[in-house]
Amino acid sequence: MNFLAHLLLSGPPTTPDYADIVVGNFAAEAVRGRAAVLAYPEAVQRGIRLHRFIDSFTDAHPVVRRTTARLRAAGLGKWAGVVSDVGFDHLLARDFAGFHYDAAEPLPAFAQRMYALLHARRAELPPRLQHMLQYMRQGDWLTGYAHPEGLRNALLGLSRRVPQAEVLATGAAAFLAELPAYEADFREFWPELRVGAEKILFV
């Protein structure tokens, strides 16, 4: 899953050590190796473990494998999983109230709350993510995912930054061309992912 899903799956704000879990869940994108994990306080490590659970659960899930198989057939090859992750964030953002713990908090308010929390704790993030957070906040990436143009921009940006990933520029068109099928996949998959994440959070 991509940034929006990871942040939302950090739980409701009433979750014990919530801010630490958000920081760890976000930081995990660039934390490599046991020593790097252990350098963080235990509560932040829980966020890192949550991030890794979300990724492994997603990659192994049969519904997601169905999604990525369809995207591979559409020409995305080994990048199908990336398109699936970003595409699912698009679906999550588009119908955010239906997936959020708090239906009364709209996506723009959630996004600003996340930017503020992460900015306040930015010194704890790996340098690469500190730099990226600045652009994420300025461009309001989390809210932008709700729109097809945001999906296109996210994948186009990755196609330019990641070596040999030029095909990602076609990813939004492939995802949007079969949107009802991917929406059905996501609606089947998300509740199971959320239950799994909550088991990590509330053990």
Coordinates of N, CA and C in Angstrom, one line a residue:
M1 N 0.8 -1.2 0.0 CA 0.0 0.0 0.0 C 0.9 1.2 0.0
N2 N 0.3 2.4 -0.4 CA 1.0 3.6 -0.5 C 0.8 4.5 0.8
F3 N 1.3 5.7 0.7 CA 1.4 6.6 1.9 C 0.0 6.8 2.6
L4 N -1.0 7.1 1.9 CA -2.3 7.4 2.5 C -2.8 6.2 3.3
A5 N -2.7 5.0 2.7 CA -3.2 3.8 3.4 C -2.4 3.5 4.7
H6 N -1.1 3.6 4.5 CA -0.2 3.4 5.7 C -0.6 4.3 6.9
L7 N -0.7 5.6 6.5 CA -1.0 6.6 7.6 C -2.4 6.3 8.2
L8 N -3.4 6.0 7.4 CA -4.7 5.8 8.0 C -4.7 4.5 8.8
L9 N -4.0 3.5 8.4 CA -3.9 2.2 9.2 C -3.1 2.3 10.4
S10 N -2.5 3.5 10.7 CA -1.9 3.7 12.0 C -2.9 3.8 13.1
G11 N -4.2 3.8 12.8 CA -5.2 3.7 13.8 C -5.9 5.0 14.1
P12 N -6.9 5.0 14.9 CA -7.6 6.3 15.3 C -6.6 7.0 16.3
P13 N -6.8 8.3 16.4 CA -5.9 9.1 17.3 C -5.9 8.6 18.8
T14 N -6.9 7.8 19.2 CA -7.0 7.3 20.5 C -6.1 6.1 20.7
T15 N -5.5 5.6 19.7 CA -4.6 4.4 19.7 C -3.4 4.7 20.7
P16 N -3.1 3.8 21.6 CA -1.9 4.1 22.4 C -0.6 4.4 21.6
D17 N 0.1 5.4 22.0 CA 1.3 5.8 21.3 C 1.1 6.2 19.8
Y18 N -0.1 6.7 19.6 CA -0.5 7.0 18.2 C 0.6 7.8 17.4
A19 N 1.0 8.9 17.9 CA 2.0 9.7 17.1 C 3.3 8.9 16.8
D20 N 3.7 8.1 17.8 CA 4.9 7.3 17.6 C 4.7 6.3 16.5
I21 N 3.5 5.7 16.5 CA 3.2 4.7 15.4 C 3.1 5.3 14.1
V22 N 2.5 6.5 14.0 CA 2.5 7.2 12.7 C 3.9 7.5 12.2
V23 N 4.7 8.0 13.1 CA 6.1 8.3 12.7 C 6.8 7.0 12.2
G24 N 6.7 5.9 13.0 CA 7.4 4.7 12.6 C 6.8 4.1 11.3
N25 N 5.5 4.2 11.1 CA 4.9 3.7 9.9 C 5.4 4.4 8.7
F26 N 5.5 5.8 8.8 CA 6.0 6.6 7.7 C 7.5 6.4 7.5
A27 N 8.3 6.4 8.6 CA 9.7 6.3 8.5 C 10.2 4.9 7.9
A28 N 9.4 3.9 8.1 CA 9.7 2.5 7.7 C 10.1 2.4 6.2
E29 N 9.5 3.4 5.4 CA 9.8 3.4 4.0 C 11.3 3.4 3.7
A30 N 12.0 4.0 4.6 CA 13.5 4.2 4.4 C 14.4 3.7 5.5
V31 N 13.8 2.9 6.4 CA 14.6 2.3 7.5 C 15.0 0.9 7.1
R32 N 16.3 0.7 7.0 CA 16.8 -0.6 6.5 C 17.8 -1.2 7.6
G33 N 17.5 -2.5 7.9 CA 18.4 -3.2 8.8 C 18.0 -3.2 10.3
R34 N 18.3 -4.2 11.0 CA 17.9 -4.3 12.4 C 18.4 -3.2 13.3
A35 N 19.7 -2.9 13.0 CA 20.3 -1.8 13.9 C 19.6 -0.5 13.7
A36 N 19.2 -0.2 12.5 CA 18.4 1.1 12.2 C 17.1 1.1 12.9
V37 N 16.4 -0.1 12.9 CA 15.1 -0.2 13.6 C 15.3 0.0 15.1
L38 N 16.3 -0.7 15.7 CA 16.5 -0.7 17.1 C 17.0 0.7 17.6
A39 N 17.4 1.6 16.7 CA 17.8 2.9 17.1 C 16.6 3.8 17.5
Y40 N 15.4 3.3 17.2 CA 14.2 4.1 17.5 C 13.6 3.6 18.8
P41 N 12.9 4.4 19.5 CA 12.1 4.0 20.7 C 11.2 2.8 20.4
E42 N 10.8 2.0 21.4 CA 9.9 0.9 21.2 C 8.6 1.3 20.5
A43 N 8.0 2.4 20.9 CA 6.7 2.7 20.3 C 6.8 3.0 18.8
V44 N 7.9 3.7 18.4 CA 8.2 4.0 17.0 C 8.5 2.6 16.2
Q45 N 9.2 1.7 16.9 CA 9.4 0.4 16.3 C 8.1 -0.3 16.0
R46 N 7.1 -0.1 16.9 CA 5.8 -0.7 16.6 C 5.2 -0.2 15.3
G47 N 5.4 1.1 15.0 CA 5.0 1.6 13.7 C 5.7 1.0 12.5
I48 N 7.0 0.8 12.7 CA 7.8 0.2 11.7 C 7.3 -1.2 11.4
R49 N 7.1 -2.0 12.5 CA 6.6 -3.3 12.3 C 5.2 -3.3 11.7
L50 N 4.4 -2.4 12.0 CA 3.1 -2.3 11.4 C 3.2 -2.0 9.9
H51 N 4.1 -1.1 9.5 CA 4.3 -0.9 8.1 C 4.7 -2.1 7.3
R52 N 5.6 -2.9 7.9 CA 6.1 -4.1 7.3 C 5.1 -5.2 7.2
F53 N 4.2 -5.3 8.2 CA 3.1 -6.2 8.2 C 2.1 -5.8 7.0
I54 N 1.8 -4.5 6.9 CA 0.9 -4.1 5.9 C 1.5 -4.4 4.5
D55 N 2.8 -4.2 4.3 CA 3.4 -4.5 3.0 C 3.3 -6.0 2.7
S56 N 3.7 -6.9 3.7 CA 3.8 -8.3 3.5 C 2.4 -8.9 3.3
F57 N 1.4 -8.4 4.1 CA 0.0 -8.9 4.0 C -0.5 -8.5 2.6
T58 N -0.3 -7.3 2.2 CA -0.8 -6.9 0.9 C -0.1 -7.7 -0.3
D59 N 1.2 -7.9 -0.3 CA 1.8 -8.6 -1.3 C 1.4 -10.0 -1.5
A60 N 1.0 -10.7 -0.3 CA 0.6 -12.1 -0.3 C -0.9 -12.3 -0.5
H61 N -1.7 -11.3 -0.5 CA -3.1 -11.5 -0.5 C -3.6 -11.9 -1.9
P62 N -4.5 -12.9 -2.0 CA -4.9 -13.3 -3.3 C -5.7 -12.3 -4.1
V63 N -6.4 -11.4 -3.4 CA -7.1 -10.4 -4.2 C -6.1 -9.4 -4.8
V64 N -5.1 -9.0 -4.1 CA -4.1 -8.1 -4.6 C -3.3 -8.8 -5.7
R65 N -3.1 -10.1 -5.6 CA -2.4 -10.8 -6.7 C -3.3 -10.9 -7.9
R66 N -4.6 -10.9 -7.7 CA -5.5 -10.8 -8.9 C -5.4 -9.4 -9.5
T67 N -5.3 -8.4 -8.7 CA -5.1 -7.0 -9.2 C -3.9 -6.9 -10.0
T68 N -2.8 -7.3 -9.4 CA -1.5 -7.2 -10.1 C -1.4 -8.0 -11.4
A69 N -2.0 -9.2 -11.4 CA -2.0 -10.0 -12.6 C -2.7 -9.3 -13.7
R70 N -3.8 -8.6 -13.4 CA -4.5 -7.8 -14.4 C -3.7 -6.7 -14.9
L71 N -2.9 -6.0 -14.0 CA -2.1 -4.9 -14.4 C -0.9 -5.4 -15.2
R72 N -0.3 -6.6 -14.9 CA 0.8 -7.1 -15.7 C 0.3 -7.4 -17.1
A73 N -0.9 -7.9 -17.2 CA -1.5 -8.2 -18.5 C -1.7 -6.9 -19.3
A74 N -1.9 -5.8 -18.6 CA -2.1 -4.5 -19.3 C -0.8 -3.9 -19.7
G75 N 0.4 -4.6 -19.4 CA 1.7 -4.1 -19.9 C 2.6 -3.5 -18.8
L76 N 2.2 -3.6 -17.6 CA 3.0 -2.9 -16.5 C 4.1 -3.8 -16.0
G77 N 4.1 -5.1 -16.3 CA 5.2 -6.0 -15.9 C 5.5 -6.0 -14.5
K78 N 6.8 -5.9 -14.1 CA 7.2 -6.0 -12.7 C 6.7 -4.8 -11.9
W79 N 6.2 -3.7 -12.6 CA 5.8 -2.5 -11.9 C 4.3 -2.6 -11.5
A80 N 3.7 -3.7 -11.8 CA 2.2 -3.8 -11.5 C 1.9 -3.6 -10.0
G81 N 2.8 -4.0 -9.1 CA 2.5 -3.8 -7.7 C 2.6 -2.4 -7.3
V82 N 3.4 -1.6 -7.9 CA 3.5 -0.2 -7.7 C 2.2 0.5 -8.1
V83 N 1.8 0.2 -9.3 CA 0.5 0.8 -9.8 C -0.7 0.4 -8.9
S84 N -0.7 -0.9 -8.5 CA -1.7 -1.3 -7.5 C -1.7 -0.5 -6.3
D85 N -0.5 -0.3 -5.7 CA -0.4 0.4 -4.4 C -0.9 1.9 -4.6
V86 N -0.5 2.6 -5.6 CA -0.9 3.9 -5.8 C -2.4 4.0 -6.2
G87 N -2.8 3.1 -7.0 CA -4.2 3.0 -7.4 C -5.1 2.8 -6.3
F88 N -4.7 1.9 -5.4 CA -5.6 1.7 -4.2 C -5.6 2.9 -3.3
D89 N -4.5 3.7 -3.2 CA -4.6 5.0 -2.5 C -5.6 5.9 -3.2
H90 N -5.7 5.9 -4.5 CA -6.7 6.7 -5.2 C -8.1 6.3 -4.8
L91 N -8.4 5.0 -4.7 CA -9.7 4.6 -4.4 C -10.0 4.9 -2.9
L92 N -9.0 4.8 -2.0 CA -9.1 5.1 -0.6 C -9.4 6.6 -0.5
A93 N -8.7 7.4 -1.2 CA -8.9 8.9 -1.1 C -10.2 9.3 -1.7
R94 N -10.6 8.7 -2.7 CA -11.8 9.1 -3.4 C -13.1 8.9 -2.6
D95 N -13.1 7.8 -1.8 CA -14.2 7.5 -0.9 C -13.8 7.4 0.6
F96 N -13.0 8.4 1.0 CA -12.3 8.4 2.2 C -13.2 8.2 3.4
A97 N -14.4 8.9 3.4 CA -15.3 8.9 4.6 C -15.8 7.4 4.8
G98 N -15.9 6.6 3.8 CA -16.3 5.3 4.0 C -15.3 4.3 4.5
F99 N -14.0 4.7 4.5 CA -12.9 3.9 5.0 C -12.3 4.4 6.3
H100 N -12.5 5.7 6.6 CA -11.8 6.3 7.7 C -12.4 5.8 9.0
Y101 N -11.6 5.8 10.1 CA -12.1 5.5 11.4 C -13.1 6.6 11.9
D102 N -12.9 7.8 11.4 CA -13.8 8.9 11.8 C -14.4 9.5 10.6
A103 N -15.6 9.1 10.2 CA -16.3 9.6 9.0 C -16.5 11.1 9.0
A104 N -16.4 11.8 10.2 CA -16.6 13.2 10.3 C -15.3 14.0 10.0
E105 N -14.2 13.3 9.8 CA -13.0 14.0 9.5 C -12.7 13.9 8.0
P106 N -12.9 14.9 7.2 CA -12.7 14.8 5.7 C -11.2 14.6 5.4
L107 N -11.0 14.1 4.2 CA -9.6 13.8 3.8 C -8.7 15.1 3.9
P108 N -9.1 16.3 3.5 CA -8.1 17.4 3.6 C -7.7 17.7 5.1
A109 N -8.7 17.5 6.0 CA -8.3 17.7 7.4 C -7.4 16.6 7.9
F110 N -7.6 15.4 7.5 CA -6.7 14.3 7.9 C -5.3 14.5 7.3
A111 N -5.3 14.9 6.1 CA -4.0 15.2 5.4 C -3.2 16.2 6.2
Q112 N -3.9 17.3 6.5 CA -3.1 18.4 7.2 C -2.7 18.0 8.6
R113 N -3.5 17.1 9.2 CA -3.1 16.6 10.5 C -1.9 15.7 10.4
M114 N -1.8 14.9 9.4 CA -0.6 14.1 9.2 C 0.6 14.9 8.8
Y115 N 0.5 15.9 8.0 CA 1.6 16.7 7.6 C 2.2 17.4 8.8
A116 N 1.3 17.9 9.7 CA 1.7 18.7 10.9 C 2.4 17.7 11.8
L117 N 1.9 16.5 12.1 CA 2.5 15.6 13.0 C 3.9 15.2 12.5
L118 N 4.0 14.8 11.2 CA 5.2 14.4 10.7 C 6.3 15.5 10.6
H119 N 5.8 16.7 10.3 CA 6.7 17.9 10.2 C 7.3 18.1 11.6
A120 N 6.4 18.0 12.6 CA 6.9 18.3 14.0 C 7.9 17.2 14.4
R121 N 7.9 16.0 13.8 CA 8.8 14.9 14.2 C 9.8 14.7 13.1
R122 N 10.0 15.6 12.2 CA 10.8 15.3 11.0 C 12.2 15.0 11.3
A123 N 12.8 15.4 12.4 CA 14.2 15.1 12.8 C 14.4 13.6 13.0
E124 N 13.3 12.9 13.3 CA 13.4 11.4 13.5 C 13.3 10.6 12.2
L125 N 13.0 11.3 11.1 CA 12.8 10.6 9.9 C 14.2 10.4 9.2
P126 N 14.4 9.4 8.4 CA 15.6 9.3 7.5 C 15.7 10.5 6.6
P127 N 16.9 10.9 6.3 CA 17.0 12.2 5.5 C 16.2 12.2 4.2
R128 N 16.2 11.0 3.5 CA 15.4 11.0 2.3 C 13.9 11.3 2.5
L129 N 13.4 10.8 3.6 CA 12.0 11.1 3.8 C 11.7 12.5 4.3
Q130 N 12.7 13.1 5.0 CA 12.6 14.5 5.4 C 12.4 15.4 4.2
H131 N 13.3 15.1 3.2 CA 13.2 15.8 1.9 C 11.9 15.6 1.2
M132 N 11.5 14.4 1.2 CA 10.2 14.1 0.4 C 9.0 14.7 1.1
L133 N 9.0 14.7 2.5 CA 7.9 15.2 3.2 C 7.7 16.7 2.9
Q134 N 8.7 17.4 2.7 CA 8.6 18.8 2.3 C 7.8 18.9 1.0
Y135 N 8.1 18.1 0.0 CA 7.4 18.2 -1.3 C 5.9 17.6 -1.1
M136 N 5.8 16.6 -0.3 CA 4.5 16.0 -0.1 C 3.5 17.0 0.5
R137 N 4.0 17.7 1.5 CA 3.2 18.7 2.2 C 2.9 19.9 1.2
Q138 N 3.9 20.4 0.5 CA 3.7 21.5 -0.4 C 2.7 21.2 -1.5
G139 N 2.8 20.0 -2.0 CA 2.0 19.6 -3.1 C 0.7 18.9 -2.7
D140 N 0.5 18.7 -1.4 CA -0.7 18.1 -0.8 C -1.0 16.7 -1.5
W141 N 0.0 15.9 -1.5 CA -0.1 14.6 -2.2 C -1.3 13.8 -1.7
L142 N -1.5 13.8 -0.4 CA -2.5 12.9 0.2 C -3.9 13.2 -0.3
T143 N -4.2 14.5 -0.4 CA -5.5 14.9 -0.9 C -5.6 14.7 -2.4
G144 N -4.4 15.0 -3.1 CA -4.4 14.8 -4.5 C -4.7 13.4 -5.0
Y145 N -4.4 12.4 -4.2 CA -4.7 11.0 -4.6 C -6.2 10.8 -5.0
A146 N -7.1 11.7 -4.5 CA -8.5 11.5 -4.7 C -8.9 11.7 -6.1
H147 N -8.1 12.4 -6.9 CA -8.5 12.7 -8.3 C -7.6 11.9 -9.3
P148 N -8.2 11.6 -10.4 CA -7.5 10.9 -11.5 C -6.2 11.6 -11.8
E149 N -6.2 12.9 -11.8 CA -5.0 13.7 -12.1 C -3.9 13.4 -11.1
G150 N -4.3 13.3 -9.8 CA -3.3 13.0 -8.8 C -2.7 11.7 -9.0
L151 N -3.5 10.7 -9.3 CA -3.0 9.3 -9.6 C -2.0 9.4 -10.8
R152 N -2.4 10.1 -11.8 CA -1.5 10.2 -13.0 C -0.2 10.9 -12.6
N153 N -0.3 12.0 -11.8 CA 0.9 12.7 -11.4 C 1.9 11.9 -10.6
A154 N 1.3 11.1 -9.6 CA 2.1 10.3 -8.7 C 2.9 9.3 -9.5
L155 N 2.2 8.6 -10.5 CA 2.9 7.6 -11.3 C 3.8 8.2 -12.3
L156 N 3.5 9.3 -12.8 CA 4.4 10.0 -13.8 C 5.7 10.4 -13.0
G157 N 5.5 10.9 -11.8 CA 6.7 11.3 -11.0 C 7.6 10.1 -10.7
L158 N 7.0 9.0 -10.4 CA 7.8 7.8 -10.1 C 8.5 7.3 -11.4
S159 N 7.8 7.4 -12.5 CA 8.4 7.0 -13.8 C 9.7 7.8 -14.1
R160 N 9.7 9.0 -13.6 CA 10.9 9.9 -13.9 C 12.0 9.7 -12.9
R161 N 11.6 9.3 -11.6 CA 12.6 9.3 -10.6 C 13.3 7.9 -10.4
V162 N 12.5 6.8 -10.8 CA 13.0 5.5 -10.5 C 13.6 4.9 -11.8
P163 N 14.9 4.4 -11.7 CA 15.5 3.9 -12.9 C 14.7 2.8 -13.6
Q164 N 14.6 2.9 -14.9 CA 14.0 1.8 -15.7 C 12.5 1.6 -15.4
A165 N 11.9 2.7 -14.9 CA 10.5 2.6 -14.6 C 9.6 3.5 -15.5
E166 N 10.1 3.7 -16.7 CA 9.3 4.6 -17.6 C 7.9 4.2 -17.8
V167 N 7.7 2.8 -17.8 CA 6.3 2.3 -18.1 C 5.3 2.8 -17.1
L168 N 5.8 3.2 -15.9 CA 4.8 3.7 -14.9 C 4.0 4.9 -15.4
A169 N 4.5 5.6 -16.4 CA 3.8 6.7 -17.0 C 2.5 6.3 -17.6
T170 N 2.4 5.0 -17.9 CA 1.1 4.5 -18.5 C 0.2 3.8 -17.4
G171 N 0.7 3.8 -16.2 CA 0.0 3.1 -15.1 C -1.4 3.6 -14.8
A172 N -1.5 4.9 -14.8 CA -2.8 5.5 -14.4 C -3.8 5.2 -15.5
A173 N -3.5 5.3 -16.7 CA -4.4 4.9 -17.8 C -4.8 3.5 -17.7
A174 N -3.9 2.6 -17.4 CA -4.2 1.2 -17.3 C -5.2 0.9 -16.1
F175 N -4.9 1.6 -15.0 CA -5.8 1.4 -13.8 C -7.2 2.0 -14.1
L176 N -7.2 3.2 -14.6 CA -8.5 3.8 -14.8 C -9.3 3.1 -15.9
A177 N -8.7 2.4 -16.8 CA -9.4 1.8 -17.9 C -10.3 0.6 -17.4
E178 N -9.9 0.0 -16.2 CA -10.7 -1.1 -15.7 C -11.0 -0.7 -14.2
L179 N -11.4 0.5 -14.0 CA -11.6 1.0 -12.6 C -12.6 0.2 -11.9
P180 N -13.8 -0.2 -12.4 CA -14.8 -1.0 -11.6 C -14.2 -2.3 -11.1
A181 N -13.3 -2.9 -11.9 CA -12.8 -4.2 -11.4 C -11.8 -4.0 -10.3
Y182 N -11.0 -2.9 -10.4 CA -10.0 -2.6 -9.3 C -10.8 -2.1 -8.1
E183 N -11.9 -1.4 -8.2 CA -12.6 -0.9 -7.1 C -13.2 -2.1 -6.4
A184 N -13.7 -3.1 -7.1 CA -14.2 -4.3 -6.5 C -13.2 -5.1 -5.7
D185 N -12.0 -5.1 -6.3 CA -10.8 -5.8 -5.6 C -10.5 -5.0 -4.3
F186 N -10.5 -3.7 -4.3 CA -10.1 -2.9 -3.2 C -11.1 -3.1 -2.1
R187 N -12.4 -3.1 -2.4 CA -13.5 -3.2 -1.4 C -13.5 -4.6 -0.8
E188 N -13.0 -5.6 -1.5 CA -12.9 -6.9 -0.9 C -11.7 -7.0 0.0
F189 N -10.6 -6.4 -0.4 CA -9.4 -6.5 0.3 C -9.2 -5.6 1.5
W190 N -9.7 -4.4 1.5 CA -9.4 -3.4 2.5 C -9.9 -3.9 3.9
P191 N -11.1 -4.4 4.1 CA -11.6 -4.8 5.4 C -10.6 -5.9 6.0
E192 N -10.1 -6.8 5.2 CA -9.2 -7.8 5.8 C -7.9 -7.2 6.2
L193 N -7.4 -6.2 5.4 CA -6.1 -5.5 5.8 C -6.3 -4.8 7.0
R194 N -7.4 -4.1 7.2 CA -7.7 -3.3 8.4 C -7.8 -4.1 9.6
V195 N -8.4 -5.3 9.5 CA -8.5 -6.2 10.7 C -7.1 -6.7 11.0
G196 N -6.3 -7.0 10.0 CA -4.9 -7.5 10.3 C -4.1 -6.4 11.0
A197 N -4.2 -5.2 10.5 CA -3.5 -4.1 11.1 C -3.9 -3.8 12.5
E198 N -5.2 -3.9 12.8 CA -5.7 -3.7 14.1 C -5.1 -4.7 15.1
K199 N -4.9 -5.9 14.6 CA -4.3 -7.0 15.5 C -2.9 -6.6 15.9
I200 N -2.2 -6.0 15.0 CA -0.9 -5.5 15.3 C -0.9 -4.4 16.3
L201 N -1.9 -3.5 16.1 CA -2.0 -2.3 17.0 C -2.4 -2.5 18.4
F202 N -3.4 -3.5 18.5 CA -4.1 -3.6 19.8 C -3.8 -4.9 20.5
V203 N -2.7 -5.6 20.2 CA -2.3 -6.8 20.9 C -1.9 -6.4 22.3

